Short mmCIF file of C-alpha atoms and ligand atoms in Angstrom, two decimals:
data_model
loop_
_atom_site.label_atom_id
_atom_site.label_comp_id
_atom_site.label_asym_id
_atom_site.label_seq_id
_atom_site.Cartn_x
_atom_site.Cartn_y
_atom_site.Cartn_z
CA MET A 188 -33.21 -9.73 3.36
CA THR A 189 -32.11 -12.93 1.69
CA HIS A 190 -29.85 -13.16 -1.28
CA SER A 191 -29.40 -15.90 -3.76
CA SER A 192 -25.96 -16.63 -5.16
CA SER A 193 -27.56 -17.74 -8.42
CA GLY A 194 -28.57 -15.34 -11.18
CA PRO A 195 -27.19 -11.84 -11.53
CA PRO A 196 -25.88 -11.11 -8.03
CA ALA A 197 -25.92 -7.35 -8.21
CA ASP A 198 -26.03 -4.46 -10.65
CA VAL A 199 -22.61 -2.97 -11.22
CA ALA A 200 -22.32 0.65 -12.31
CA VAL A 201 -19.61 3.24 -12.82
CA VAL A 202 -19.50 6.04 -10.23
CA ASP A 203 -19.41 9.61 -11.49
CA VAL A 204 -16.91 11.11 -9.04
CA HIS A 205 -18.57 14.51 -9.46
CA ASP A 206 -21.88 13.09 -8.21
CA GLU A 207 -21.31 13.66 -4.51
CA ARG A 208 -24.05 11.29 -3.30
CA ALA A 209 -22.81 8.46 -5.48
CA LEU A 210 -19.20 9.07 -4.45
CA ARG A 211 -20.19 9.15 -0.77
CA ALA A 212 -22.04 5.83 -1.13
CA TRP A 213 -18.88 4.30 -2.69
CA TRP A 214 -16.75 5.69 0.17
CA GLU A 215 -19.13 4.44 2.88
CA VAL A 216 -18.84 0.83 1.75
CA VAL A 217 -15.05 1.00 1.55
CA ALA A 218 -14.70 2.90 4.85
CA ALA A 219 -16.85 0.31 6.67
CA VAL A 220 -14.79 -2.59 5.30
CA GLU A 221 -11.50 -0.82 6.10
CA ALA A 222 -12.57 0.42 9.55
CA ASP A 223 -10.80 -2.27 11.58
CA ARG A 224 -7.40 -1.96 9.94
CA PRO A 225 -4.58 -0.94 12.28
CA THR A 226 -3.44 2.70 11.84
CA ALA A 227 -6.71 3.40 9.95
CA PRO A 228 -5.08 4.03 6.55
CA PHE A 229 -8.34 4.66 4.68
CA PRO A 230 -9.00 8.41 4.74
CA ASP A 231 -11.92 10.25 6.30
CA TRP A 232 -14.61 11.52 3.94
CA PRO A 233 -13.33 15.12 3.44
CA VAL A 234 -9.82 13.90 2.67
CA ALA A 235 -11.05 11.00 0.54
CA ARG A 236 -13.40 13.24 -1.46
CA THR A 237 -10.58 15.64 -2.34
CA ARG A 238 -8.41 12.72 -3.37
CA LEU A 239 -11.07 10.96 -5.41
CA VAL A 240 -12.10 13.97 -7.49
CA ALA A 241 -8.54 15.19 -8.17
CA PRO A 242 -7.31 14.65 -11.72
CA HIS A 243 -4.76 11.86 -12.21
CA PRO A 244 -2.30 12.87 -14.93
CA SER A 245 -0.36 9.63 -14.42
CA ALA A 246 -3.25 7.19 -14.07
CA GLU A 247 -6.70 6.39 -15.37
CA VAL A 248 -9.03 5.34 -12.57
CA VAL A 249 -12.57 3.99 -12.51
CA LEU A 250 -14.81 3.46 -9.49
CA HIS A 251 -17.69 0.99 -9.54
CA VAL A 252 -20.48 0.18 -7.12
CA ALA A 253 -22.62 -2.93 -6.87
CA ARG A 254 -26.28 -2.43 -5.91
CA ARG A 255 -28.91 -4.85 -4.69
CA ASP A 256 -32.45 -3.63 -4.45
CA GLY A 257 -31.08 -0.09 -4.76
CA GLU A 258 -28.68 -0.50 -1.83
CA VAL A 259 -24.95 -0.12 -2.44
CA VAL A 260 -23.41 -3.38 -1.16
CA GLY A 261 -19.99 -3.38 -2.80
CA ALA A 262 -17.39 -1.05 -4.28
CA ALA A 263 -14.39 -1.32 -6.57
CA ARG A 264 -11.53 0.86 -7.72
CA THR A 265 -9.51 -0.11 -10.75
CA SER A 266 -6.59 1.85 -12.16
CA VAL A 267 -3.97 1.72 -14.88
CA LEU A 268 -0.78 3.75 -14.85
CA LEU A 269 -0.25 5.86 -17.95
CA ASP A 270 3.47 6.61 -17.88
CA GLU A 271 4.94 3.39 -16.47
CA ASN A 272 4.12 -0.29 -16.14
CA PRO A 273 1.91 -0.37 -19.26
CA HIS A 274 1.17 -4.08 -18.69
CA LEU A 275 -0.40 -3.63 -15.25
CA GLY A 276 -4.04 -3.31 -14.24
CA LEU A 277 -4.70 -2.65 -10.54
CA PRO A 278 -8.14 -3.78 -9.32
CA GLY A 279 -9.48 -3.50 -5.75
CA VAL A 280 -12.83 -4.76 -4.39
CA TRP A 281 -14.70 -4.24 -1.11
CA VAL A 282 -17.98 -5.90 -0.16
CA ALA A 283 -20.11 -4.99 2.88
CA ALA A 284 -19.79 -7.71 5.52
CA HIS A 285 -23.46 -8.76 5.41
CA HIS A 286 -23.44 -9.20 1.65
CA ARG A 287 -20.46 -11.50 1.25
CA ARG A 288 -20.30 -14.96 -0.28
CA SER A 289 -23.09 -14.25 -2.72
CA GLY A 290 -21.12 -13.21 -5.79
CA VAL A 291 -20.95 -9.43 -5.30
CA GLY A 292 -17.14 -9.36 -5.07
CA SER A 293 -16.82 -11.57 -8.15
CA ALA A 294 -19.15 -9.33 -10.19
CA LEU A 295 -17.14 -6.24 -9.25
CA LEU A 296 -13.78 -7.89 -9.87
CA ARG A 297 -14.84 -9.17 -13.30
CA THR A 298 -16.02 -5.65 -14.25
CA GLY A 299 -12.75 -4.05 -13.11
CA GLU A 300 -10.68 -6.70 -14.86
CA ALA A 301 -12.58 -6.23 -18.13
CA TRP A 302 -12.02 -2.46 -17.91
CA ALA A 303 -8.25 -3.01 -17.48
CA VAL A 304 -8.13 -5.56 -20.30
CA GLU A 305 -9.88 -3.08 -22.61
CA ARG A 306 -6.88 -0.83 -21.89
CA GLY A 307 -4.46 -3.53 -23.06
CA ARG A 308 -3.38 -4.69 -19.61
CA THR A 309 -2.01 -8.24 -19.37
CA VAL A 310 -1.04 -8.55 -15.70
CA LEU A 311 -3.51 -7.82 -12.89
CA LEU A 312 -2.15 -6.97 -9.46
CA THR A 313 -4.02 -6.36 -6.22
CA GLU A 314 -2.95 -5.99 -2.61
CA VAL A 315 -4.83 -7.77 0.18
CA PRO A 316 -4.24 -6.76 3.82
CA SER A 317 -4.59 -9.34 6.60
CA ALA A 318 -4.25 -9.15 10.37
CA LEU A 319 -0.87 -10.46 11.59
CA GLY A 320 -0.81 -14.25 11.51
CA ALA A 321 -4.11 -14.42 9.62
CA THR A 322 -5.27 -14.78 6.03
CA ALA A 323 -8.09 -12.43 5.10
CA PRO A 324 -10.99 -13.54 2.83
CA GLY A 325 -9.48 -11.48 0.01
CA VAL A 326 -6.69 -14.04 -0.43
CA PRO A 327 -8.83 -17.12 -1.23
CA PHE A 328 -11.20 -14.82 -3.13
CA ALA A 329 -8.39 -13.62 -5.43
CA GLN A 330 -6.96 -17.14 -5.74
CA VAL A 331 -10.29 -18.50 -6.88
CA HIS A 332 -10.20 -15.82 -9.58
CA GLY A 333 -6.80 -17.02 -10.83
CA TYR A 334 -4.45 -14.82 -8.83
CA ASP A 335 -1.31 -16.16 -7.10
CA VAL A 336 0.53 -14.75 -4.11
CA ALA A 337 3.52 -12.97 -5.70
CA GLY A 338 4.86 -11.18 -2.64
CA THR A 339 4.28 -10.80 1.09
CA ASN A 340 4.94 -7.56 2.93
CA THR A 341 4.92 -6.50 6.55
CA VAL A 342 3.31 -3.18 7.41
CA ARG A 343 4.99 -1.49 10.36
CA ALA A 344 3.96 1.60 12.27
CA ALA A 345 5.87 3.95 14.56
CA ASP A 346 4.26 6.21 17.15
CA LEU A 347 6.15 9.50 16.83
CA ARG A 348 5.31 10.88 20.25
CA ALA A 349 6.20 7.66 22.09
CA THR A 350 9.48 7.17 20.21
CA GLU A 351 10.71 10.78 20.26
CA PRO A 352 12.68 10.28 23.53
CA THR A 353 14.85 7.64 21.76
CA TRP A 354 15.97 9.94 18.96
CA SER A 355 19.03 11.50 20.64
CA ALA A 356 20.51 8.05 21.37
CA LEU A 357 19.92 7.18 17.69
CA ASP A 358 21.75 10.41 16.72
CA ASP A 359 24.76 9.02 18.59
CA ARG A 360 24.53 5.73 16.71
CA VAL A 361 24.40 7.61 13.41
CA ALA A 362 27.35 9.85 14.35
CA SER A 363 29.49 6.91 15.46
CA ALA A 364 29.13 5.27 12.02
CA GLY A 365 31.20 8.01 10.41
CA SER A 366 29.26 8.70 7.21
CA ASP A 367 30.34 11.93 5.49
CA ALA A 368 26.91 12.35 3.85
CA THR A 369 24.74 15.38 4.62
CA VAL A 370 20.95 15.55 4.40
CA GLN A 371 18.60 18.08 2.79
CA VAL A 372 14.85 18.23 3.42
CA PHE A 373 12.23 19.26 0.86
CA VAL A 374 8.49 19.75 1.07
CA GLY A 375 7.08 19.16 -2.41
CA ALA A 376 9.35 18.69 -5.42
CA PRO A 377 13.05 19.27 -4.75
CA PRO A 378 14.46 22.13 -6.85
CA ALA A 379 17.35 21.74 -9.31
CA PRO A 380 19.99 20.36 -8.96
CA TYR A 381 18.55 18.12 -6.22
CA ASP A 382 15.71 16.90 -8.44
CA ALA A 383 18.09 15.15 -10.86
CA ARG A 384 19.98 13.59 -7.95
CA LEU A 385 16.73 12.27 -6.51
CA CYS A 386 15.85 10.81 -9.95
CA ALA A 387 19.16 8.92 -10.01
CA LEU A 388 18.12 7.22 -6.76
CA LEU A 389 14.48 6.65 -7.79
CA ASP A 390 15.74 4.95 -10.97
CA ARG A 391 17.48 2.34 -8.81
CA PHE A 392 14.60 1.89 -6.38
CA VAL A 393 12.49 -0.83 -7.99
CA ASP A 394 15.62 -2.80 -8.92
CA GLU A 395 16.91 -2.68 -5.36
CA ILE A 396 13.81 -3.58 -3.35
CA PRO A 397 12.90 -7.27 -3.03
CA LEU A 398 9.78 -7.66 -5.15
CA GLY A 399 9.18 -11.41 -5.03
CA ASP A 400 7.40 -12.34 -8.27
CA VAL A 401 5.56 -9.02 -8.60
CA ALA A 402 5.77 -7.84 -12.23
CA LEU A 403 6.52 -4.22 -11.31
CA GLU A 404 8.96 -2.28 -13.48
CA GLY A 405 10.79 0.90 -12.62
CA ALA A 406 9.65 4.19 -14.15
CA ALA A 407 12.19 6.27 -16.11
CA TRP A 408 12.38 9.15 -13.66
CA THR A 409 12.96 12.70 -14.85
CA PRO A 410 12.68 15.92 -12.84
CA GLU A 411 9.55 16.69 -14.87
CA LEU A 412 7.94 13.35 -13.93
CA VAL A 413 8.76 13.94 -10.24
CA ARG A 414 7.18 17.40 -10.46
CA THR A 415 4.10 16.04 -12.24
CA ARG A 416 3.61 13.29 -9.66
CA ILE A 417 4.06 15.61 -6.69
CA ALA A 418 1.77 18.26 -8.24
CA ALA A 419 -0.89 15.57 -8.71
CA GLN A 420 -0.54 14.55 -5.05
CA GLU A 421 -0.85 18.19 -4.01
CA ALA A 422 -4.00 18.59 -6.12
CA ALA A 423 -5.32 15.55 -4.21
CA GLY A 424 -4.58 17.24 -0.87
CA ARG A 425 -1.40 15.29 -0.15
CA THR A 426 2.02 16.73 0.66
CA ARG A 427 5.29 14.90 0.21
CA LEU A 428 8.31 15.35 2.44
CA THR A 429 11.62 14.15 0.98
CA VAL A 430 14.91 13.71 2.80
CA LEU A 431 17.84 13.52 0.40
CA ALA A 432 21.34 12.47 1.45
CA LEU A 433 24.33 13.69 -0.54
CA GLY A 434 27.89 12.39 -0.38
CA ALA A 435 30.80 14.77 0.34
CA ASP A 436 31.15 15.35 -3.44
CA GLY A 437 27.42 16.15 -3.78
CA SER A 438 26.55 12.81 -5.38
CA PRO A 439 23.20 11.20 -4.47
CA ALA A 440 23.66 8.92 -1.46
CA GLY A 441 20.10 8.09 -0.40
CA PHE A 442 16.55 9.27 0.13
CA ALA A 443 13.48 8.66 2.28
CA ASP A 444 10.05 10.16 1.67
CA ALA A 445 6.65 10.23 3.27
CA THR A 446 3.27 11.65 2.29
CA LEU A 447 0.46 12.99 4.45
CA SER A 448 -2.68 15.07 4.19
CA PRO A 449 -2.04 18.41 5.96
CA ALA A 450 -5.82 18.74 6.47
CA SER A 451 -5.72 15.52 8.52
CA PRO A 452 -2.04 14.90 9.34
CA ARG A 453 -2.45 12.02 11.85
CA LEU A 454 -0.92 9.40 9.56
CA ALA A 455 2.15 9.75 7.33
CA GLU A 456 2.90 7.01 4.83
CA VAL A 457 6.46 6.22 3.79
CA GLY A 458 6.86 6.02 0.02
CA GLY A 459 10.40 4.68 -0.13
CA THR A 460 13.81 4.58 1.49
CA LEU A 461 17.00 3.82 -0.40
CA VAL A 462 20.71 4.10 0.36
CA HIS A 463 23.03 3.99 -2.63
CA PRO A 464 25.18 0.80 -2.51
CA GLN A 465 28.37 2.91 -2.19
CA HIS A 466 27.05 4.46 1.00
CA ARG A 467 25.70 1.37 2.75
CA GLY A 468 26.89 0.11 6.14
CA ARG A 469 27.24 3.59 7.69
CA ARG A 470 23.79 3.95 9.22
CA LEU A 471 22.62 6.32 6.53
CA GLY A 472 19.27 4.49 6.31
CA LEU A 473 18.77 5.18 10.01
CA ALA A 474 19.89 8.81 9.57
CA LEU A 475 17.41 9.34 6.70
CA LYS A 476 14.43 7.92 8.55
CA LEU A 477 15.36 9.66 11.79
CA THR A 478 15.37 12.98 9.93
CA LEU A 479 12.08 12.05 8.29
CA HIS A 480 10.46 11.38 11.68
CA ARG A 481 11.84 14.59 13.21
CA GLU A 482 10.71 16.73 10.29
CA LEU A 483 7.22 15.22 10.24
CA ARG A 484 6.85 15.93 13.93
CA ALA A 485 8.23 19.47 13.68
CA ARG A 486 6.24 20.51 10.60
CA TRP A 487 2.94 18.74 11.41
CA PRO A 488 2.62 18.37 15.21
CA GLY A 489 -0.65 16.48 14.62
CA CYS A 490 1.28 13.71 12.86
CA GLN A 491 1.18 10.77 15.28
CA VAL A 492 1.88 7.64 13.28
CA VAL A 493 4.23 6.74 10.44
CA ARG A 494 3.33 3.69 8.41
CA THR A 495 5.75 1.78 6.19
CA GLU A 496 5.51 -1.41 4.18
CA ASN A 497 8.44 -3.67 3.35
CA ALA A 498 8.88 -7.04 1.72
CA GLU A 499 9.11 -9.70 4.41
CA VAL A 500 12.58 -10.63 3.15
CA ASN A 501 13.96 -7.07 3.47
CA ALA A 502 16.00 -7.63 6.66
CA ALA A 503 18.13 -4.45 6.36
CA MET A 504 15.09 -2.18 6.23
CA ALA A 505 13.38 -4.10 9.03
CA HIS A 506 16.48 -3.58 11.21
CA VAL A 507 16.43 0.20 10.64
CA ASN A 508 12.71 0.26 11.39
CA ASP A 509 13.14 -1.76 14.60
CA GLN A 510 15.59 0.82 15.95
CA LEU A 511 13.08 3.59 15.25
CA GLY A 512 10.43 1.78 17.26
CA TYR A 513 8.29 0.48 14.40
CA VAL A 514 6.11 -2.49 15.27
CA ALA A 515 4.49 -4.88 12.82
CA VAL A 516 0.76 -4.17 12.50
CA GLU A 517 -0.45 -6.13 9.49
CA THR A 518 0.58 -8.24 6.53
CA THR A 519 -0.20 -7.44 2.93
CA ARG A 520 -0.02 -9.92 0.09
CA ASP A 521 0.47 -9.01 -3.55
CA LEU A 522 -1.88 -11.16 -5.59
CA GLN A 523 -1.13 -11.29 -9.28
CA LYS A 524 -2.75 -12.82 -12.34
CA ARG A 525 -1.00 -13.06 -15.69
CA LEU A 526 -3.55 -13.16 -18.48
CA SER A 527 -2.98 -15.47 -21.41
CA PRO A 528 -2.17 -13.57 -24.59
CA PRO A 529 -5.14 -13.09 -26.95
CA SER A 530 -5.69 -16.17 -29.10
CA GLY A 531 -4.77 -16.02 -32.76
CA GLY A 532 -1.50 -14.15 -32.11
CA SER A 533 1.64 -15.27 -33.98
CA ASP A 534 4.80 -16.41 -32.20
C1 COA B 816 -12.70 -10.39 -0.72
C2 COA B 816 -14.15 -9.85 -0.84
C3 COA B 816 -14.14 -8.69 -1.84
C4 COA B 816 -15.02 -11.00 -1.38
O1 COA B 816 -16.34 -10.52 -1.63
P1 COA B 816 -17.58 -11.54 -1.80
O2 COA B 816 -18.72 -10.78 -2.34
O3 COA B 816 -17.77 -12.29 -0.52
O4 COA B 816 -16.99 -12.53 -2.91
P2 COA B 816 -17.82 -13.65 -3.73
O5 COA B 816 -19.09 -13.97 -3.07
O6 COA B 816 -17.88 -13.22 -5.14
O7 COA B 816 -16.81 -14.89 -3.58
C5 COA B 816 -16.37 -15.66 -4.68
C6 COA B 816 -15.53 -16.81 -4.20
O8 COA B 816 -14.36 -16.34 -3.52
C7 COA B 816 -13.99 -17.28 -2.49
N1 COA B 816 -14.12 -16.64 -1.18
C8 COA B 816 -14.67 -15.45 -0.89
N2 COA B 816 -14.59 -15.21 0.44
C9 COA B 816 -14.00 -16.27 0.99
C10 COA B 816 -13.66 -16.62 2.32
N3 COA B 816 -13.95 -15.83 3.37
N4 COA B 816 -13.03 -17.81 2.53
C11 COA B 816 -12.76 -18.64 1.52
N5 COA B 816 -13.07 -18.36 0.22
C12 COA B 816 -13.69 -17.19 -0.04
C13 COA B 816 -15.01 -18.42 -2.58
O9 COA B 816 -14.50 -19.38 -3.48
C14 COA B 816 -16.20 -17.69 -3.18
O10 COA B 816 -17.11 -18.56 -3.80
P3 COA B 816 -18.21 -19.37 -2.90
O11 COA B 816 -18.85 -18.35 -2.00
O12 COA B 816 -19.14 -19.92 -3.92
O13 COA B 816 -17.45 -20.41 -2.13
C15 COA B 816 -14.68 -9.41 0.55
O14 COA B 816 -14.42 -10.44 1.50
C16 COA B 816 -14.04 -8.12 1.06
O15 COA B 816 -14.57 -7.04 0.83
N6 COA B 816 -12.87 -8.23 1.74
C17 COA B 816 -12.13 -7.04 2.18
C18 COA B 816 -11.44 -6.31 1.00
C19 COA B 816 -10.50 -7.24 0.21
O16 COA B 816 -9.67 -7.95 0.77
N7 COA B 816 -10.62 -7.22 -1.12
C20 COA B 816 -9.83 -8.09 -1.97
C21 COA B 816 -8.87 -7.30 -2.79
S1 COA B 816 -9.32 -7.26 -4.46
#
């Protein structure tokens, strides 16, 4: 089949997530494009289907497909968050390998961008993964569409079974640092009073992590928002494990969390790790992640790999991860486009 890059490159249509055939066709394109990524982060069909049809109380999401001669050749997912970052639109585009460089990706991206702009979004942000030391096609593609690299992150992965024998030596390192903090572990939303203490840490999180130029703002965390987010994850088949560290006086000292699908627990993904500035320098970051790894292994023996993503400049977190046996597996770049304000506005 030959394709011309002139004229309308493909028909773009919204996917009804309750139309199983249409949803499956969307998933097949994305799964094929994502198949070679280390740690295989894109979920299998049963897990993906549950996730894609689950309601999103905190986000509005649209899926698109691009068809040529009736064949689905590209897919897109665009979302906007409803209770934080009201300026952001989050597009993502995948095009089947044999249909690239003929305008399919551009048609999908333009459709997703227009959808986000209709919802008042003024900054568009997308994440492009690349193999280590390489630059994937998504980077020049986004740049040609007006996006700039706003941040570079390293994805690291730890093999739980292979690293388990090192954990007792790490316990000794933690003990020798003399922190008086204790840790609590929660599956799902922590109950009161731990929920408010977790919120105090989450409120600091976006301000404390190196973000580069990414226009991400912190949410105003409340116990209710934490419960809503975790309930939405559970409805999507995902379970969150949180490790919370408390100082001797009960004050919040740090947290680490990870999410996995109990129906397919192979891969756990770290959401965040933070040690309160007053508690730094006493190996609490190591203690939190060590507990996280142990608990994942104990509660879901099928959990083999933990995946985490940190800004390239985040040396402290990289040092903790090195000790736990994480190895770099890929690079992700945050590509961001700031839209010019609508013309005719006053200043
Ligand atoms: C990035 C991706 C979506 C591009 O899809 P596509 O259908 O090939 O994109 P288009 O044909 O619309 O490309 C438009 C322009 O982007 C640029 N571009 C696209 N791929 C490129 C590449 N491999 N190298 C250099 N520039 C590239 C070119 O300027 C291209 O125009 P040209 O072909 O006339 O030179 C596709 O490679 C893909 O699915 N990659 C994996 C997922 C991903 O990284 N998505 C990006 C996140 S939004």
